[in-house]
Coordinates of C-alpha atoms in Angstrom, one line a residue:
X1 CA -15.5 98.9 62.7
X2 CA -15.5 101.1 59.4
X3 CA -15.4 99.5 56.1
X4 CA -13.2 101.0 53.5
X5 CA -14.3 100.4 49.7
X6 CA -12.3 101.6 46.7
X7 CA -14.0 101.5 43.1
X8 CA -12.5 102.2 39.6
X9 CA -15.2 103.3 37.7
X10 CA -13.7 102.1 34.6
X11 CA -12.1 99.3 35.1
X12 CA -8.6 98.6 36.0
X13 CA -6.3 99.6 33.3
X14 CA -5.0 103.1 31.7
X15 CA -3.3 104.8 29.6
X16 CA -0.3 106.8 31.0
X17 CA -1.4 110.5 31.0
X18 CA -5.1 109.5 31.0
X19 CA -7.1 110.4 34.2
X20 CA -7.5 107.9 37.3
X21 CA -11.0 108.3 38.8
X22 CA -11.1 106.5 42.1
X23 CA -14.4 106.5 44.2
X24 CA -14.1 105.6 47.9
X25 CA -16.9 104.5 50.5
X26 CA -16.6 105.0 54.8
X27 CA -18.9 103.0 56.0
X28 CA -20.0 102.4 59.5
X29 CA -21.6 99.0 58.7
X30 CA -25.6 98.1 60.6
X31 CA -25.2 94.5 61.7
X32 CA -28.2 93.0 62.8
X33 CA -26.8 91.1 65.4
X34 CA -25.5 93.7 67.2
X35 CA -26.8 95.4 70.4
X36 CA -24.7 98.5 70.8
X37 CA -23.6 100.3 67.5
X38 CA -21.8 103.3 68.2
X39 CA -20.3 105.7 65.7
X40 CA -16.8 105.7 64.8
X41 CA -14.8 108.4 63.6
X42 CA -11.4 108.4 61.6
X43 CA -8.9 111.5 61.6
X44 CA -7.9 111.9 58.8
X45 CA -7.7 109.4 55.0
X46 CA -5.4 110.3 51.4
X47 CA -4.8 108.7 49.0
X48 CA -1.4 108.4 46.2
X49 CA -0.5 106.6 42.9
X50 CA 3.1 105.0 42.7
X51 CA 4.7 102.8 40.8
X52 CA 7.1 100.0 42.7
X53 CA 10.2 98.9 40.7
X54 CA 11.6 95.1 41.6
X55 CA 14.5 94.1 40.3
X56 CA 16.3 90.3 40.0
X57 CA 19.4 90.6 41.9
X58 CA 20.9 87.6 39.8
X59 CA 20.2 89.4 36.7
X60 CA 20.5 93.7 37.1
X61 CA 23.3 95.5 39.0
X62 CA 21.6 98.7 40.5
X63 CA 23.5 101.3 41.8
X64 CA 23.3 101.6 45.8
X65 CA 20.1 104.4 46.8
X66 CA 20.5 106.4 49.4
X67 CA 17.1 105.9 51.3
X68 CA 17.8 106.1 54.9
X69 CA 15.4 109.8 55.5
X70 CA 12.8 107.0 53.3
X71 CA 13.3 104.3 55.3
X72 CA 13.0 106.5 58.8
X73 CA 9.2 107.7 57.8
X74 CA 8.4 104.5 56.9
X75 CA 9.2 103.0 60.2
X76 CA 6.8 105.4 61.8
X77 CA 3.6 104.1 61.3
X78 CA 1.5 107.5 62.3
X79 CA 3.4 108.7 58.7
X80 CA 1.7 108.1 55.3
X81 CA 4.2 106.2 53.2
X82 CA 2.3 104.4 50.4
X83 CA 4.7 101.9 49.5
X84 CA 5.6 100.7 53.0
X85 CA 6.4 97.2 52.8
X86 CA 7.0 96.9 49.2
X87 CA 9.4 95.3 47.7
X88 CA 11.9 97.3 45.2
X89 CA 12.5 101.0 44.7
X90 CA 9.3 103.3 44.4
X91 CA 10.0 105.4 41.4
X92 CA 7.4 107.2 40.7
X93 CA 4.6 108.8 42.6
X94 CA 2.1 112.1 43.0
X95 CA 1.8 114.5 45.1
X96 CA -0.7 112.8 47.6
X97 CA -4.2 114.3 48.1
X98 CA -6.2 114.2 51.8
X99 CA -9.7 113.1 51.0
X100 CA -10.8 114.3 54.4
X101 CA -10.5 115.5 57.9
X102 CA -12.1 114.2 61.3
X103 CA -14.7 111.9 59.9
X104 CA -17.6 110.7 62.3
X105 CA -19.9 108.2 60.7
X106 CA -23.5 107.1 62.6
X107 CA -24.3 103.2 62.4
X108 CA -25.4 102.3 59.3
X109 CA -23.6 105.7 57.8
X110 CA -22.0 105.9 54.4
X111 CA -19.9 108.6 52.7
X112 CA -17.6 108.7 49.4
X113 CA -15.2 110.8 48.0
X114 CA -13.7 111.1 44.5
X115 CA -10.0 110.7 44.1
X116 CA -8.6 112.2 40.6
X117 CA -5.4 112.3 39.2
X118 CA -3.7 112.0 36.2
X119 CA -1.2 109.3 35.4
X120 CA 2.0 110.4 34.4
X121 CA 3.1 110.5 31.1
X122 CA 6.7 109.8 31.4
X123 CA 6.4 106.4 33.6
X124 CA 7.4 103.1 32.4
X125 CA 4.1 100.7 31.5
X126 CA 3.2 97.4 33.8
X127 CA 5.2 95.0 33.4
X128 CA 6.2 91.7 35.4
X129 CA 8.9 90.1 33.2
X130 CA 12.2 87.9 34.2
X131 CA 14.4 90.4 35.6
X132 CA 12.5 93.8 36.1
X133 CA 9.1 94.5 37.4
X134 CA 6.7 97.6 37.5
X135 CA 4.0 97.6 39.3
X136 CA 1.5 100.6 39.6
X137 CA -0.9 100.9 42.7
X138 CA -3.7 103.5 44.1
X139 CA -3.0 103.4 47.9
X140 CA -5.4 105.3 50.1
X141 CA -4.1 105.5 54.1
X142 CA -6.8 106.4 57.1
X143 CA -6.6 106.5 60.7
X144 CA -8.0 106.2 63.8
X145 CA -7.0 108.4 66.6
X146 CA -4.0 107.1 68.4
X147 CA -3.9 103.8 66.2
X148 CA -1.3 102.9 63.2
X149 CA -2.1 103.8 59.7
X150 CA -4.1 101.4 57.6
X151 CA -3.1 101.1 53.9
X152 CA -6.0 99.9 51.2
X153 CA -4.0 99.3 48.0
X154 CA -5.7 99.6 44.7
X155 CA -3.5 97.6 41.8
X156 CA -3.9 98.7 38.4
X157 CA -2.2 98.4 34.9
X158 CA -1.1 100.8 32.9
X159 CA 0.0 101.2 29.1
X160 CA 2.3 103.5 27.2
X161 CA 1.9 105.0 23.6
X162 CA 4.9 106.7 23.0
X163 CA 3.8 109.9 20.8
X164 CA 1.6 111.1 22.9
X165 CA 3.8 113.0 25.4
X166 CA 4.9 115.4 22.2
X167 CA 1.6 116.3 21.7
X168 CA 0.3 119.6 22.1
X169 CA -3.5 119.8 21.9
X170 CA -5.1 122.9 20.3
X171 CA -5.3 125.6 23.0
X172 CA -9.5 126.7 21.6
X173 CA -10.4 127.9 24.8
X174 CA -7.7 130.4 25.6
X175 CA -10.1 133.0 24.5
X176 CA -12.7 132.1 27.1
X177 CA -12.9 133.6 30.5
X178 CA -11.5 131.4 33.1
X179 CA -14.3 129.5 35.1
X180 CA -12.8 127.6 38.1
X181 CA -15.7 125.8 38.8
X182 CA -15.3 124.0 35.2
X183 CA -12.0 122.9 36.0
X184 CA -12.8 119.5 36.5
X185 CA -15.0 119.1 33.6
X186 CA -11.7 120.6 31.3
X187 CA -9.7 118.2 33.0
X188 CA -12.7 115.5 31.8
X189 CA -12.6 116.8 28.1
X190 CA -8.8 116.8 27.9
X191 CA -8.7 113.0 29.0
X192 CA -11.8 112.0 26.9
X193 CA -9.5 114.3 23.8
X194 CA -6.5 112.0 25.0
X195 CA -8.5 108.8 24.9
X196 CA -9.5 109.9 21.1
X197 CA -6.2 110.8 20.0
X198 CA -4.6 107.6 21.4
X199 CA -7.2 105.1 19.4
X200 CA -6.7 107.5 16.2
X201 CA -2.7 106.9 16.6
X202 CA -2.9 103.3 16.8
X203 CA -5.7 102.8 13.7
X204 CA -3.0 105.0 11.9
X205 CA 0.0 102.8 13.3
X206 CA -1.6 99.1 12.8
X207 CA -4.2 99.5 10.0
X208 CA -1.3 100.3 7.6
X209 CA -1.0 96.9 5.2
X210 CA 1.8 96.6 2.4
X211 CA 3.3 93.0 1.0
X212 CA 6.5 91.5 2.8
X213 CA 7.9 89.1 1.0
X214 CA 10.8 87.1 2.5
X215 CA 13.1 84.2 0.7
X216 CA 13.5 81.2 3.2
X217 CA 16.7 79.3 2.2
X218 CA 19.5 77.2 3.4
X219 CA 23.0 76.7 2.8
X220 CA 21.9 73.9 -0.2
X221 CA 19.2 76.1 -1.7
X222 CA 15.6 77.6 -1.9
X223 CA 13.4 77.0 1.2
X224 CA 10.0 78.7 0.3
X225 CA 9.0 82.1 0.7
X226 CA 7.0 84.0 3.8
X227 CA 4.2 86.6 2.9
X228 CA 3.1 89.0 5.6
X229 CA 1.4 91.9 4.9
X230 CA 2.2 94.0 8.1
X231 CA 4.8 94.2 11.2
X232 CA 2.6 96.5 13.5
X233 CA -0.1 94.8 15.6
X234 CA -2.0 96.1 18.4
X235 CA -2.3 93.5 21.8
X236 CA -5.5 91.8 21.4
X237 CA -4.7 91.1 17.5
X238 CA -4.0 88.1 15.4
X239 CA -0.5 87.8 13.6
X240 CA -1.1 86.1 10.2
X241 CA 1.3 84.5 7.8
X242 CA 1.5 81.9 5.1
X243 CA 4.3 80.5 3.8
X244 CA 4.8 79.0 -0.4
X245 CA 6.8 76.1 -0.9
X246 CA 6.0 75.5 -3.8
X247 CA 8.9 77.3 -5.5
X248 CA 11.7 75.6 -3.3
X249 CA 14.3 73.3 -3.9
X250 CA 14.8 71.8 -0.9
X251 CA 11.5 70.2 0.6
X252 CA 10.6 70.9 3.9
X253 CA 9.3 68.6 6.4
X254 CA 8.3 70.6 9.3
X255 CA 8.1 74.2 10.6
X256 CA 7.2 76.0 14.0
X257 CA 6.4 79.9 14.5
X258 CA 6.3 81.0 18.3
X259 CA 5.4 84.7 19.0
X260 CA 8.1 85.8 21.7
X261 CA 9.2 88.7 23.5
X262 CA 13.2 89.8 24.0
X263 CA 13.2 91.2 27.6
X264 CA 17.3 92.7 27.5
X265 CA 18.4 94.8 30.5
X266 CA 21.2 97.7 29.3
X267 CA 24.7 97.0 29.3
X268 CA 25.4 99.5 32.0
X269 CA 23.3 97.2 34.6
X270 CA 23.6 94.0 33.3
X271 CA 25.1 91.7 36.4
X272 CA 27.4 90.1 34.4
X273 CA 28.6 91.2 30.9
X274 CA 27.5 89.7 27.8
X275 CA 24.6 88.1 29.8
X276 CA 22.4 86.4 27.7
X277 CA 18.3 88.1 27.3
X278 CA 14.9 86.5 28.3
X279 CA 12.9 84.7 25.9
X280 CA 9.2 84.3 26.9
X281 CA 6.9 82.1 24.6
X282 CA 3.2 83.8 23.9
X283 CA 2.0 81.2 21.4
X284 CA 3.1 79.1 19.2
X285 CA 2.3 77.0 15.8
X286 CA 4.0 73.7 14.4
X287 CA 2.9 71.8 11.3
X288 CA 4.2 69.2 9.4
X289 CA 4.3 70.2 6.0
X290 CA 6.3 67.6 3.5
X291 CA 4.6 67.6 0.0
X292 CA 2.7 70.6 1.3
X293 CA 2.9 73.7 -1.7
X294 CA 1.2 76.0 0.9
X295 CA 0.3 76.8 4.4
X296 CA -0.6 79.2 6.8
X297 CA -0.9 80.4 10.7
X298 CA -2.6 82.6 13.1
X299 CA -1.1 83.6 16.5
X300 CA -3.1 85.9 19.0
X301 CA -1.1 88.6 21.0
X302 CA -3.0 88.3 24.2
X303 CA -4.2 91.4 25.8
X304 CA -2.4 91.0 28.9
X305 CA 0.7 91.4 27.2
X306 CA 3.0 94.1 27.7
X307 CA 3.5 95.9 24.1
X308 CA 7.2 96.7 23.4
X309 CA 9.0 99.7 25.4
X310 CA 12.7 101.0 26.3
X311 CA 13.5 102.2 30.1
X312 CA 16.7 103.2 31.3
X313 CA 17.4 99.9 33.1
X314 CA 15.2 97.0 30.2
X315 CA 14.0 97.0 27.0
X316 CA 11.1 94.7 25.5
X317 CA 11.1 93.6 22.0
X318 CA 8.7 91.4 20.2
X319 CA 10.0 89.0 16.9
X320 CA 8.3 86.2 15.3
X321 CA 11.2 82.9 15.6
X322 CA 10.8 80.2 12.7
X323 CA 12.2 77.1 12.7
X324 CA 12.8 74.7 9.7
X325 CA 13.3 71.2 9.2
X326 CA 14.7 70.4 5.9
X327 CA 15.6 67.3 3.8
X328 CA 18.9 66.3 3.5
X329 CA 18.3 64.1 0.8
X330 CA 15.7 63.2 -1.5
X331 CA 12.3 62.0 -0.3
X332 CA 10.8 59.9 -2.9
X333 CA 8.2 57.9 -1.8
X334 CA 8.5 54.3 -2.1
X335 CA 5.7 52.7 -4.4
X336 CA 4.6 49.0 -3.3
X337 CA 2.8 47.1 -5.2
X338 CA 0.1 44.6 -3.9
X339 CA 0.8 40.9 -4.3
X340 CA -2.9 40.4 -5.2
X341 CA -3.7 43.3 -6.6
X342 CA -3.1 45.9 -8.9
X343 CA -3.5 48.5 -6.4
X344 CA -0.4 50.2 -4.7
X345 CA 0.3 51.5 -1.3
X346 CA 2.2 54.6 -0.8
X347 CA 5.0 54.8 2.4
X348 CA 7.0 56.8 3.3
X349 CA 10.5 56.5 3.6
X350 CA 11.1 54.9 7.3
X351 CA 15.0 57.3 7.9
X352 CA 16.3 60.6 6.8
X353 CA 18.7 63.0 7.0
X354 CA 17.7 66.5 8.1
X355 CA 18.6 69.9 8.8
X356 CA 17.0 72.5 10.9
X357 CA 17.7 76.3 10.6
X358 CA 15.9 79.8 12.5
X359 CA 15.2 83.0 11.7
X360 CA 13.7 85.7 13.5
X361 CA 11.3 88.1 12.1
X362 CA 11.2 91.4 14.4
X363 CA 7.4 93.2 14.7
X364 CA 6.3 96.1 17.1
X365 CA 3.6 95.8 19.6
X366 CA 1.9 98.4 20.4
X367 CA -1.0 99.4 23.3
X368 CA -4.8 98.9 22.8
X369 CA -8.0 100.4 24.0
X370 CA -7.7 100.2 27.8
X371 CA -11.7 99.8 27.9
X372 CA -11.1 96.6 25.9
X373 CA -7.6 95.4 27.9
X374 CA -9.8 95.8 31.1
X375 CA -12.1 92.8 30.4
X376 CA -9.2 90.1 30.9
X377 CA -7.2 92.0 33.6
X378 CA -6.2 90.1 36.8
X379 CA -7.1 93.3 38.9
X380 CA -10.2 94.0 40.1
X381 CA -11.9 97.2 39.8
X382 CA -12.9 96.9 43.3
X383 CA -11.3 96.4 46.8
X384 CA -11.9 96.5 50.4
X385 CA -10.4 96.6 53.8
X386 CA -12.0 96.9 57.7
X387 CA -10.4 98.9 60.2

């Protein structure tokens, strides 16, 4: 029995063109019970990145793939296919590396290797939404002689910041001789240079604040106004408003803000034409808010949101959606006065007539730190498997 450990030193999420540093354990485990440990040997392990795309066949109309040399290999289980088993379309993957060759390990033996590779820059982020999914995994495949294959999948999330594919770092050391025994710690300083220019992109993107002042009215007159004083957020921050009504003609007696994402697949693959998109509901704020001149709200963008992005096949979009309920008439207050008293009661009218309107408010979500996105991921950083 060997035991099979995969680590991820830094946690389970990336941006795409960052580095992915795996670390992975052999162990030929001690038990204390047993009476006749014996070492065990393994021919051969790699490991590969890909990224699994899973469509909803009510909802996208993908063109028929011609996989039949695919689904031959992945029939024979003494070939390394990464995504055998998977549902969906693999389309995306690297070129796989072999961590090692005829491995013997003693009882109570350990040994690790380091898997590195870069993400690609050009691949779609994580997402899991109505009608598309991506899904990116580290799988690393060993064998025993003469047994099947045994697959240790590593899931982990990636996000995109579109921006830095056009990049073009400074080239400073072209003028110093070539080393290949520093090309790992170059490929280190290019990812930690990556890392550095990513964050500076998105404090240049999100910390940019100006007034946006919007008129909320109806068909019979002045609502209130809307202030926000940006329409780029990072995932992980807050999305503030307030709202004046004050300055309306028409009171209004209640009002909801949900934070949503559009999920729309492109015309081309749409299953039926002029099909309608995917809401999904991230939070949401309602208030009642007759004789109110002012009010406000706060709604977090979680960090396990996907930030907006366009494929080929979907697009995401994120918009703010209001809701208004107006008067349709007026709404004096009836005054009642006490029989024994002079003190009055005030009620409110018991019927009314209302109207209700919406209006949607597009903003652009961006990526965060992954560091930070790794503290409420649903991967773990570590997994196992015994052969």
């Amino acid at each position: 029995m060997i035991e099979v450990l995969a680590k991820l030193g830094r946690g389970p999420v990336f941006l795409a063109g960052e580095m992915l540093e795996c670390v992975i354990t052999f162990t030929n485990p001690l038990s204390a019970s047993s009476t006749s440990a014996s070492s065990e040997m393994l021919a051969w392990a790699s490991a590969q990145i890909h990224c699994q795309f899973h469509a909803s066949e009510n909802r996208v109309a993908l063109p028929p793939s011609d996989g039949s040399k695919h689904d031959v290999q992945a029939e024979n289980e003494t070939v390394f296919v990464p995504n055998r088993g998977e549902r969906g379309q693999c389309i995306l993957s690297t070129p796989p590396k072999i961590l090692f060759c005829d491995l013997r390990l003693d009882p109570g033996e350990s040994k690790s290797y380091s898997y590195c590779e870069t993400l690609p820059i050009d691949g779609p982020p994580s997402f899991r939404g109505q009608s598309v999914k991506y899904v990116y995994k580290l799988t690393i495949g060993c064998q025993r002689v003469n047994s099947p294959i045994k697959l240790l999948r590593v899931p982990f999330r990636v996000l995109v910041l579109h921006g830095l594919k056009d990049y073009q770092f400074p080239q400073d050391e072209a003028v110093a001789p070539s080393n290949p025994f520093l090309e790992e710690e170059e490929g280190l300083k290019k990812d930690s240079r990556l890392a550095d220019l990513a964050t500076e992109l998105l404090m240049v993107a999100t910390s940019r604040r100006s007034l946006h002042l919007y008129n909320i009215s109806n068909t019979r007159g002045k609502v209130g106004t809307f202030c926000i004083f940006k329409t780029v957020y990072k995932i992980g921050e807050d999305v503030i408003g307030t709202f004046n009504f004050s300055e309306g003609d028409i009171p209004c007696l209640q009002f909801s803000v949900s934070l949503q994402t559009e999920e729309s697949i492109q015309e081309e693959f749409q299953r039926r034409r002029g099909q309608p998109v995917s809401f999904s509901t991230h939070a949401r704020h309602q208030e009642a808010c007759l004789h109110t001149a002012q009010s406000s709200f706060s709604l977090p963008i979680p960090l396990s949101s996907t930030p907006g992005f366009t494929t080929n096949i979907v697009s995401l979009k994120w918009r703010l959606h209001f809701e208004f309920v107006t008067s349709g008439e007026s709404t004096d207050t009836c005054l009642v006065r006490g029989s024994q008293s002079e003190a009055v009661t005030w009620t409110g009218v018991e019927q009314i007539e209302v109207d209700t309107f919406s209006w949607d408010l597009p903003i652009k979500v961006l990526p965060t730190n992954p560091i930070l996105a790794s503290y409420v991921s649903q991967f773990s950083s570590t997994n196992s498997i015994t052969i």
